Coordinates of C-alpha atoms and ligand atoms in Angstrom, one line a residue:
M47 CA -2.2 -5.9 63.7
Q48 CA -1.8 -5.6 60.1
D49 CA -3.9 -8.1 57.9
L50 CA -1.6 -10.9 56.7
D51 CA -1.9 -12.2 53.4
L52 CA 0.1 -15.6 54.5
T53 CA 0.5 -17.0 57.7
I54 CA 2.7 -20.1 59.0
R55 CA 1.8 -20.8 62.6
N56 CA 3.5 -23.2 65.1
G57 CA 6.4 -24.4 63.0
T58 CA 10.2 -24.9 64.0
I59 CA 11.4 -22.2 62.2
A60 CA 15.4 -22.3 61.6
T61 CA 18.1 -20.2 59.6
A62 CA 21.7 -20.4 59.3
A63 CA 21.9 -19.0 62.8
D64 CA 19.0 -19.9 64.6
T65 CA 16.1 -22.2 65.5
F66 CA 13.0 -21.3 67.0
S67 CA 9.4 -22.3 67.8
G68 CA 7.1 -19.5 66.0
D69 CA 4.8 -18.0 63.7
L70 CA 5.5 -16.0 60.2
G71 CA 3.2 -13.6 58.5
V72 CA 3.6 -12.9 55.1
K73 CA 2.3 -9.1 53.7
D74 CA 2.7 -8.1 49.5
G75 CA 5.8 -11.2 49.2
R76 CA 8.0 -10.3 51.9
I77 CA 8.0 -11.8 55.8
A78 CA 6.7 -8.8 57.5
V79 CA 6.3 -10.4 61.1
L80 CA 7.9 -13.4 63.0
A81 CA 6.5 -14.0 66.6
R82 CA 4.6 -16.3 68.7
G83 CA 0.6 -16.1 69.0
L84 CA 0.3 -14.3 65.3
A85 CA -3.7 -14.6 64.2
P86 CA -4.0 -16.3 61.0
G87 CA -3.7 -14.3 58.2
K88 CA -6.1 -14.9 54.7
R89 CA -4.4 -18.0 54.4
D90 CA -3.5 -19.9 57.0
I91 CA -0.5 -22.6 56.9
D92 CA -0.6 -25.1 60.1
A93 CA 3.0 -26.1 60.4
S94 CA 2.6 -28.1 63.5
G95 CA 5.3 -30.8 63.6
K96 CA 7.2 -29.0 60.5
L97 CA 10.3 -27.4 59.9
V98 CA 9.9 -23.8 58.4
L99 CA 12.9 -23.2 56.8
P100 CA 14.5 -20.2 54.2
G101 CA 13.7 -21.7 50.2
G102 CA 16.6 -22.9 48.8
V103 CA 19.2 -20.8 46.4
D104 CA 20.5 -23.3 43.8
S105 CA 23.7 -21.4 42.7
H106 CA 25.0 -24.0 39.8
C107 CA 22.5 -25.2 37.2
H108 CA 22.7 -24.7 33.5
I109 CA 18.9 -24.5 32.0
E110 CA 18.4 -23.8 28.5
Q111 CA 21.7 -23.7 27.7
L112 CA 23.6 -24.3 24.9
S113 CA 26.8 -27.1 25.7
S114 CA 30.3 -25.9 23.9
N115 CA 29.5 -29.0 21.5
G116 CA 26.0 -27.6 20.4
V117 CA 24.2 -29.7 22.9
M118 CA 21.0 -28.0 24.3
T119 CA 20.1 -28.7 28.0
A120 CA 16.8 -31.0 28.3
D121 CA 15.2 -28.5 30.9
D122 CA 14.5 -25.4 29.5
F123 CA 13.6 -22.7 32.2
Y124 CA 10.1 -23.6 32.8
T125 CA 10.8 -27.4 33.5
G126 CA 13.9 -26.6 35.2
T127 CA 12.1 -23.8 37.6
V128 CA 9.4 -26.1 38.2
S129 CA 11.7 -29.2 39.1
A130 CA 13.4 -27.1 41.1
V131 CA 10.6 -25.3 43.4
H132 CA 9.2 -29.1 44.0
G133 CA 12.6 -30.0 46.1
G134 CA 12.1 -26.9 48.3
T135 CA 14.5 -24.3 45.8
T136 CA 13.2 -20.8 45.8
T137 CA 16.1 -19.0 43.5
I138 CA 18.0 -20.4 41.1
V139 CA 21.3 -18.8 39.6
P140 CA 21.9 -20.4 36.7
F141 CA 24.3 -19.1 33.6
A142 CA 24.2 -17.1 30.6
A143 CA 27.0 -18.7 28.4
Q144 CA 29.2 -17.0 26.2
H145 CA 31.0 -18.3 23.5
R146 CA 34.0 -18.0 21.5
G147 CA 32.9 -14.3 19.5
M148 CA 29.9 -13.6 21.3
K149 CA 29.2 -10.3 22.9
I150 CA 27.7 -10.6 26.5
K151 CA 25.0 -8.0 25.2
D152 CA 23.9 -10.5 22.8
V153 CA 24.2 -13.5 25.3
V154 CA 22.2 -11.6 28.4
A155 CA 19.4 -10.3 26.2
D156 CA 19.0 -13.8 25.0
Y157 CA 19.0 -15.3 28.6
S158 CA 16.8 -12.9 30.3
K159 CA 14.1 -13.0 27.2
R160 CA 13.7 -17.0 27.6
A161 CA 13.8 -17.2 31.4
A162 CA 11.2 -14.2 31.8
E163 CA 9.2 -15.9 29.8
K164 CA 8.9 -19.1 31.4
A165 CA 10.7 -19.1 35.0
V166 CA 7.8 -19.9 37.6
I167 CA 10.4 -18.9 40.3
D168 CA 13.1 -15.9 40.9
Y169 CA 16.5 -16.2 39.3
G170 CA 19.6 -14.1 38.6
F171 CA 22.6 -15.0 36.6
H172 CA 26.2 -15.7 36.5
L173 CA 27.9 -15.6 33.3
I174 CA 30.3 -18.2 31.8
L175 CA 32.8 -16.6 29.8
A176 CA 34.7 -18.3 27.0
D177 CA 36.3 -15.4 25.6
P178 CA 37.6 -12.7 27.9
T179 CA 38.9 -10.4 25.2
E180 CA 39.7 -6.9 26.4
E181 CA 36.3 -5.4 25.4
V182 CA 35.0 -7.7 27.3
L183 CA 37.0 -7.4 30.2
T184 CA 36.9 -3.6 30.5
Q185 CA 33.5 -2.6 28.8
E186 CA 30.8 -5.2 28.8
L187 CA 31.9 -6.8 32.7
P188 CA 31.6 -3.5 34.6
E189 CA 28.7 -2.7 32.5
Y190 CA 26.6 -5.8 33.5
I191 CA 28.3 -6.4 36.9
G192 CA 26.4 -2.6 37.5
K193 CA 23.0 -4.6 35.9
G194 CA 23.8 -7.3 38.8
I195 CA 25.1 -10.0 37.0
T196 CA 28.1 -10.1 39.5
S197 CA 29.7 -13.6 39.0
F198 CA 31.1 -15.6 36.1
K199 CA 33.0 -19.2 35.4
V200 CA 35.4 -19.9 33.6
Y201 CA 37.2 -23.1 32.7
M202 CA 40.5 -24.5 32.3
T203 CA 39.3 -27.4 30.4
Y204 CA 37.2 -28.3 27.3
D205 CA 38.7 -27.6 24.0
L206 CA 36.2 -24.6 23.1
L207 CA 35.8 -23.2 26.7
K208 CA 39.0 -22.8 28.6
I209 CA 40.8 -19.9 28.9
D210 CA 44.9 -20.3 29.9
D211 CA 47.0 -19.0 32.7
Y212 CA 47.4 -16.3 31.3
Q213 CA 44.0 -15.3 30.7
M214 CA 43.3 -16.5 34.1
L215 CA 45.0 -14.0 35.7
D216 CA 43.3 -10.9 33.8
V217 CA 40.0 -12.2 34.9
L218 CA 40.9 -12.8 38.3
L219 CA 42.1 -9.1 38.8
A220 CA 39.1 -7.7 36.2
A221 CA 36.7 -9.2 38.9
E222 CA 37.9 -7.5 41.8
K223 CA 38.4 -4.2 40.4
H224 CA 34.8 -4.5 39.4
G225 CA 33.0 -6.0 42.4
A226 CA 32.7 -9.9 41.1
L227 CA 33.5 -13.1 41.8
V228 CA 35.4 -16.1 39.7
M229 CA 34.0 -19.6 40.0
V230 CA 36.6 -21.6 38.0
H231 CA 35.8 -24.9 37.0
A232 CA 39.0 -26.6 37.9
E233 CA 40.5 -29.5 35.6
N234 CA 43.8 -29.8 33.9
H235 CA 43.1 -30.3 30.2
D236 CA 46.3 -31.0 29.3
V237 CA 46.3 -34.4 31.3
I238 CA 42.9 -34.9 31.0
R239 CA 43.1 -34.7 26.9
W240 CA 46.7 -36.8 26.7
L241 CA 45.0 -39.1 29.3
A242 CA 42.2 -39.7 26.8
K243 CA 44.2 -39.8 23.9
R244 CA 45.6 -43.1 24.9
L245 CA 42.6 -44.7 26.5
L246 CA 40.6 -44.4 23.0
D247 CA 43.7 -45.5 20.9
R248 CA 44.1 -48.8 23.3
G249 CA 40.4 -49.4 22.0
H250 CA 39.4 -48.2 26.1
T251 CA 35.8 -46.4 24.7
E252 CA 33.2 -47.4 27.5
P253 CA 31.8 -44.4 30.2
K254 CA 34.1 -45.5 32.8
F255 CA 37.3 -44.4 31.5
H256 CA 35.7 -41.0 31.6
A257 CA 36.2 -41.0 35.4
V258 CA 40.2 -42.5 34.1
S259 CA 41.1 -39.4 32.2
H260 CA 39.4 -37.1 34.7
A261 CA 42.2 -38.3 37.3
P262 CA 41.5 -36.8 40.7
L263 CA 45.0 -35.1 40.2
A264 CA 43.7 -33.3 37.1
E265 CA 41.5 -31.7 39.2
S266 CA 43.7 -30.8 42.4
E267 CA 46.5 -29.5 40.5
A268 CA 44.3 -27.1 38.5
A269 CA 42.2 -26.2 42.2
N270 CA 45.3 -25.5 43.4
R271 CA 47.0 -23.4 40.6
V272 CA 44.1 -21.2 40.2
I273 CA 44.3 -20.7 44.1
Q274 CA 47.6 -19.6 44.0
F275 CA 46.8 -17.1 41.3
S276 CA 43.7 -15.6 43.5
R277 CA 47.0 -15.4 46.5
L278 CA 49.5 -13.9 44.1
L279 CA 47.0 -11.6 43.5
D280 CA 45.1 -11.4 46.6
V281 CA 41.5 -11.7 44.9
P282 CA 38.6 -14.0 46.3
V283 CA 37.6 -17.1 44.0
L284 CA 35.4 -19.9 44.0
I285 CA 36.1 -23.5 43.3
V286 CA 33.0 -25.0 41.7
H287 CA 31.9 -28.7 41.9
V288 CA 35.0 -30.1 44.2
S289 CA 34.5 -34.0 43.7
G290 CA 37.4 -35.2 46.2
A291 CA 39.8 -35.3 48.7
E292 CA 42.6 -34.3 47.1
S293 CA 41.1 -31.1 46.1
V294 CA 39.5 -30.8 49.6
R295 CA 43.3 -30.8 50.6
A296 CA 44.6 -28.0 48.2
I297 CA 41.8 -25.9 49.7
Q298 CA 42.5 -26.4 53.1
A299 CA 46.1 -26.0 52.7
A300 CA 46.2 -22.6 50.9
R301 CA 43.3 -21.4 53.3
A302 CA 45.8 -21.6 55.6
L303 CA 47.9 -19.1 54.3
G304 CA 45.2 -17.0 53.6
A305 CA 43.9 -17.6 50.4
R306 CA 40.7 -15.8 49.8
V307 CA 38.9 -19.3 48.2
Y308 CA 35.4 -20.1 48.4
A309 CA 34.7 -23.8 47.5
E310 CA 31.4 -25.9 46.6
T311 CA 30.3 -29.5 46.1
C312 CA 26.9 -30.9 45.0
P313 CA 24.8 -34.5 45.4
Q314 CA 26.6 -36.0 42.9
Y315 CA 30.1 -36.7 44.9
L316 CA 28.6 -37.8 48.0
F317 CA 25.6 -40.1 46.9
L318 CA 27.3 -41.4 43.6
K319 CA 30.5 -43.2 43.3
G320 CA 32.9 -44.4 40.8
S321 CA 31.2 -47.8 40.9
D322 CA 28.4 -46.2 39.1
I323 CA 30.3 -44.3 36.3
S324 CA 31.7 -48.2 35.6
R325 CA 28.2 -49.6 35.2
P326 CA 28.3 -52.0 32.4
G327 CA 27.6 -50.5 28.8
M328 CA 25.9 -47.5 28.2
E329 CA 24.7 -47.5 31.4
G330 CA 27.6 -45.7 32.9
A331 CA 27.0 -43.1 30.7
K332 CA 24.3 -41.8 33.0
Y333 CA 26.5 -40.7 35.8
C334 CA 29.3 -39.1 33.5
C335 CA 29.9 -35.6 35.0
S336 CA 33.1 -33.6 35.1
P337 CA 35.1 -34.0 37.3
P338 CA 33.5 -37.3 37.8
P339 CA 32.2 -39.0 40.9
R340 CA 35.2 -40.7 43.2
D341 CA 35.9 -43.1 46.1
E342 CA 34.1 -43.3 49.5
A343 CA 37.5 -41.7 51.1
S344 CA 36.7 -38.6 49.0
Q345 CA 33.0 -38.8 50.2
N346 CA 34.2 -38.7 53.7
A347 CA 36.7 -35.8 52.8
L348 CA 33.3 -34.2 51.6
W349 CA 31.0 -34.3 54.2
A350 CA 34.0 -33.7 56.7
G351 CA 34.6 -30.3 54.6
L352 CA 30.5 -29.9 54.7
A353 CA 31.1 -29.6 58.2
D354 CA 33.9 -28.1 59.3
G355 CA 33.7 -25.1 57.0
T356 CA 35.7 -25.8 54.2
F357 CA 32.4 -25.7 51.7
Q358 CA 30.2 -22.2 51.9
V359 CA 27.9 -23.8 49.3
F360 CA 26.0 -27.1 48.3
S361 CA 24.5 -26.6 44.8
S362 CA 23.0 -28.8 42.5
D363 CA 25.4 -28.1 38.8
H364 CA 22.2 -29.7 37.2
A365 CA 23.5 -30.6 33.7
P366 CA 20.6 -32.1 32.3
Y367 CA 21.1 -34.3 29.3
R368 CA 18.5 -36.9 28.1
F369 CA 19.9 -40.8 28.0
D370 CA 19.6 -40.5 24.3
A371 CA 20.6 -39.1 21.0
S372 CA 19.4 -35.7 21.9
G373 CA 21.7 -35.5 24.8
K374 CA 24.0 -38.0 26.4
L375 CA 24.4 -40.2 23.6
P376 CA 25.5 -38.7 20.2
K377 CA 25.9 -41.8 18.9
G378 CA 24.1 -43.9 20.8
E379 CA 25.9 -47.3 21.9
K380 CA 28.8 -46.1 19.7
T381 CA 29.0 -43.0 21.4
S382 CA 32.5 -42.8 23.4
F383 CA 33.4 -41.6 26.9
K384 CA 34.6 -38.5 25.2
E385 CA 31.7 -37.9 23.4
I386 CA 29.0 -38.3 26.1
A387 CA 27.3 -35.3 26.9
N388 CA 28.7 -34.3 30.7
G389 CA 26.7 -33.9 33.4
V390 CA 23.7 -35.2 35.7
P391 CA 20.3 -33.6 36.9
G392 CA 19.9 -32.8 40.6
L393 CA 17.8 -29.4 40.9
E394 CA 15.1 -31.4 42.9
L395 CA 16.9 -33.6 44.5
R396 CA 19.4 -31.1 45.8
M397 CA 18.1 -30.2 49.1
P398 CA 16.2 -33.2 49.8
L399 CA 19.2 -35.8 49.7
L400 CA 21.3 -33.5 51.6
F401 CA 18.5 -33.2 54.5
S402 CA 18.5 -36.8 54.5
E403 CA 21.3 -38.0 54.7
G404 CA 23.4 -34.8 56.6
V405 CA 20.4 -33.7 58.8
G406 CA 18.8 -36.6 59.4
K407 CA 22.0 -38.6 59.7
G408 CA 23.8 -36.5 62.3
R409 CA 26.5 -35.5 59.9
I410 CA 25.6 -31.9 59.5
S411 CA 23.1 -29.8 61.8
L412 CA 19.9 -28.2 60.5
N413 CA 21.5 -24.7 60.6
E414 CA 24.4 -26.3 58.1
F415 CA 22.1 -27.1 56.2
V416 CA 20.4 -24.0 55.7
A417 CA 23.5 -22.1 55.6
L418 CA 24.9 -24.7 53.0
T419 CA 21.6 -24.6 50.7
A420 CA 20.3 -21.0 51.0
T421 CA 21.8 -18.5 53.1
N422 CA 25.5 -18.8 51.9
H423 CA 24.7 -19.0 48.3
A424 CA 22.4 -15.4 48.9
R425 CA 25.7 -14.0 50.8
I426 CA 28.2 -14.8 48.3
Y427 CA 26.5 -14.2 45.6
G428 CA 25.0 -10.8 47.0
M429 CA 21.9 -11.7 47.4
Y430 CA 21.3 -11.4 50.9
P431 CA 19.0 -10.4 53.1
R432 CA 16.6 -10.7 50.2
K433 CA 16.9 -14.2 49.1
G434 CA 18.5 -17.2 51.7
T435 CA 16.9 -16.8 54.9
I436 CA 14.3 -16.3 57.0
A437 CA 13.9 -12.4 58.2
V438 CA 11.5 -9.8 58.6
G439 CA 11.9 -7.9 55.0
S440 CA 13.2 -11.0 53.0
D441 CA 11.5 -12.1 50.5
A442 CA 8.7 -14.7 51.8
D443 CA 10.4 -17.5 50.4
V444 CA 10.0 -20.6 52.4
G445 CA 9.8 -24.3 52.6
V446 CA 7.0 -26.3 55.4
W447 CA 9.2 -29.3 55.8
D448 CA 7.8 -32.7 57.1
P449 CA 11.3 -34.2 58.5
D450 CA 9.7 -38.1 59.0
K451 CA 8.0 -38.2 55.0
E452 CA 9.5 -41.4 52.9
T453 CA 10.4 -40.7 49.9
K454 CA 11.3 -43.7 47.1
I455 CA 13.0 -41.6 44.6
T456 CA 12.0 -42.7 41.2
A457 CA 12.8 -40.4 37.4
A458 CA 8.5 -40.7 36.9
A459 CA 8.0 -38.3 39.9
I460 CA 10.4 -35.9 39.4
H461 CA 9.3 -32.9 37.4
D462 CA 12.8 -32.2 34.8
N463 CA 12.5 -33.4 31.6
V464 CA 15.5 -35.3 31.7
G465 CA 14.0 -39.2 32.2
Y466 CA 16.0 -40.7 34.4
T467 CA 18.1 -39.9 37.8
P468 CA 21.0 -41.2 38.9
Y469 CA 19.4 -41.5 42.3
E470 CA 16.6 -44.0 41.3
G471 CA 15.5 -46.5 43.9
R472 CA 17.0 -44.5 46.9
T473 CA 14.9 -44.0 50.1
I474 CA 15.2 -40.5 51.5
K475 CA 13.5 -39.0 54.4
G476 CA 12.3 -35.1 54.8
W477 CA 11.0 -33.3 51.9
P478 CA 9.2 -30.1 51.2
E479 CA 5.9 -30.3 51.6
I480 CA 4.7 -26.4 50.8
V481 CA 7.0 -24.4 49.1
V482 CA 5.9 -20.4 49.3
S483 CA 7.9 -18.2 46.2
R484 CA 7.8 -14.3 47.1
G485 CA 4.1 -15.2 49.3
R486 CA 2.9 -17.1 46.7
V487 CA 2.3 -20.9 47.7
V488 CA 3.4 -22.5 44.8
V489 CA 4.0 -26.4 45.2
E490 CA 1.5 -27.9 47.8
N491 CA 1.8 -31.5 48.5
G492 CA 2.8 -32.0 44.5
K493 CA 1.1 -29.7 43.5
L494 CA 2.4 -26.8 41.4
S495 CA 0.1 -23.6 41.2
A496 CA 2.6 -21.0 39.6
E497 CA 1.7 -19.2 36.1
K498 CA 4.6 -19.4 33.5
G499 CA 6.8 -16.6 33.7
S500 CA 5.6 -15.2 37.1
G501 CA 9.6 -15.6 38.4
K502 CA 11.5 -12.3 38.5
F503 CA 15.3 -11.5 37.7
V504 CA 17.1 -10.9 40.9
R505 CA 20.1 -8.3 40.5
C506 CA 22.9 -9.6 42.3
G507 CA 25.5 -7.2 44.3
A508 CA 29.4 -7.9 45.4
P509 CA 30.0 -11.1 47.3
E510 CA 30.4 -10.7 50.8
P511 CA 33.4 -10.9 51.9
L512 CA 35.3 -14.7 53.8
K513 CA 34.8 -14.3 57.6
H514 CA 38.2 -13.6 58.8
E515 CA 39.5 -12.1 56.3
R516 CA 42.3 -9.8 57.1
K517 CA 43.5 -7.0 55.9
P518 CA 45.9 -6.9 52.7
T519 CA 49.5 -6.0 53.9
T520 CA 51.4 -2.9 53.1
E521 CA 53.7 -5.1 50.2
M522 CA 50.3 -6.3 48.9
R523 CA 48.7 -2.9 48.3
L524 CA 51.9 -1.2 46.6
F525 CA 52.3 -4.3 44.4
K526 CA 48.4 -4.0 43.3
A527 CA 49.2 -0.8 42.7
L528 CA 51.7 -1.2 40.7
I529 CA 49.7 -3.8 38.1
S530 CA 46.6 -2.6 38.2
Ligands
URP743 O1 29.7 -32.1 33.7 C1 29.4 -31.3 34.3 N1 29.5 -30.3 35.1 N2 28.5 -30.5 33.2 C2 28.0 -29.2 33.0 C3 29.3 -28.4 33.0 C4 30.1 -27.9 33.6 O2 31.2 -27.6 33.7 O3 29.6 -27.1 34.9
ZN744 ZN1 32.3 -27.1 35.3
ZN745 ZN1 28.2 -26.6 36.2

């Protein structure tokens, strides 16, 4: 047996497909062996009574990103990745955000430099496309897809980000042609701004009116619209941050018709509710994100969707803004719901929350947990099997979880730079005590040992096809030949 750098022995190892007792050996940053009765390596971790799980992949987070209104997120690539890894995530896929008029070349160069200097874990990038010009779609996108940025997010709402239906069709077709995946923020812009204007005109400015203007129907209509576009062109699409029952039904109905639709949901839609955003004074601003948290019926629909395969990925949509004038509240107490910076933090708690309330309470299996928090992200964004699993040859990205450890959540104990957590005071069970990134033990019992800038860029490949995808019909092939 080769001389192993690290062994993790006597644990219960789980992947998206299997659970087994055994030992894991690491050499040169990769998993070199999975066996029973391994001799200890240079560093040996006894995982008796512990779960040995793939390091998480969080494929939706906003790090060191300027919003379209010019507000910088509270986390940079250092605090964001430090926070992620303490919660068991070893790979993130944040956004390199194009705003209107920007060249993709400049955007990618800027984000790449900042991530390379600061990240402590590995990272890929999606693009945000706010300006899908002919040049972007025909020249810049193919170039960057070739360089490993194979997914991009587009918005159907926000004044300075939204693209119209005509542009959406262009983007969907271009993405498929070049082997990329489109992630869509689906909310009907005109419904939201019409409702918001009427609310503001009538003096309804408090945070809770954010949720009234971002009506469930605005989300499900937009989700359905873009899914129908994807059906028209027979191309895949991923609906991000699905918040409620109506959108779940739209996704399920379209998938039954053969739509190639992936779906993502996030902790805020399982663990927060409309009543949180309705807290008195400005307190509700801490829970303002788009789409907003909904009601209990929606939470139940999301739990069911996580268990029945409606959702492939569970991401944080970490959009960190401090609860002060630098972030959430540009006008302090006078900030209207329309001016509150949108987004909630969740990078560090994404996996522990789902483990505690999902696996711990029997709503999902351990293997589904691994699929939803790691493996499916890696598959959909073309990082598999390097990331998102425990297999010989994969990067040694591993969490050693104590399934019984109880933690009371407090903002003070979280490593991000946000200053509050929407989950303050909850007690959860299960925590990754040791986290290994490319064979390095980077977190052990709450202590970090990773150099700033030691994270590496991971090239993404083409998205994996959905399970049971049917072949395109002859009519569809002829139609696509006509329009391509
Ligand atoms: O409220 C949210 N989700 N803010 C972050 C930006 C986005 O929409 O993803
Ligand atoms: Zn979004
Ligand atoms: Zn987002």
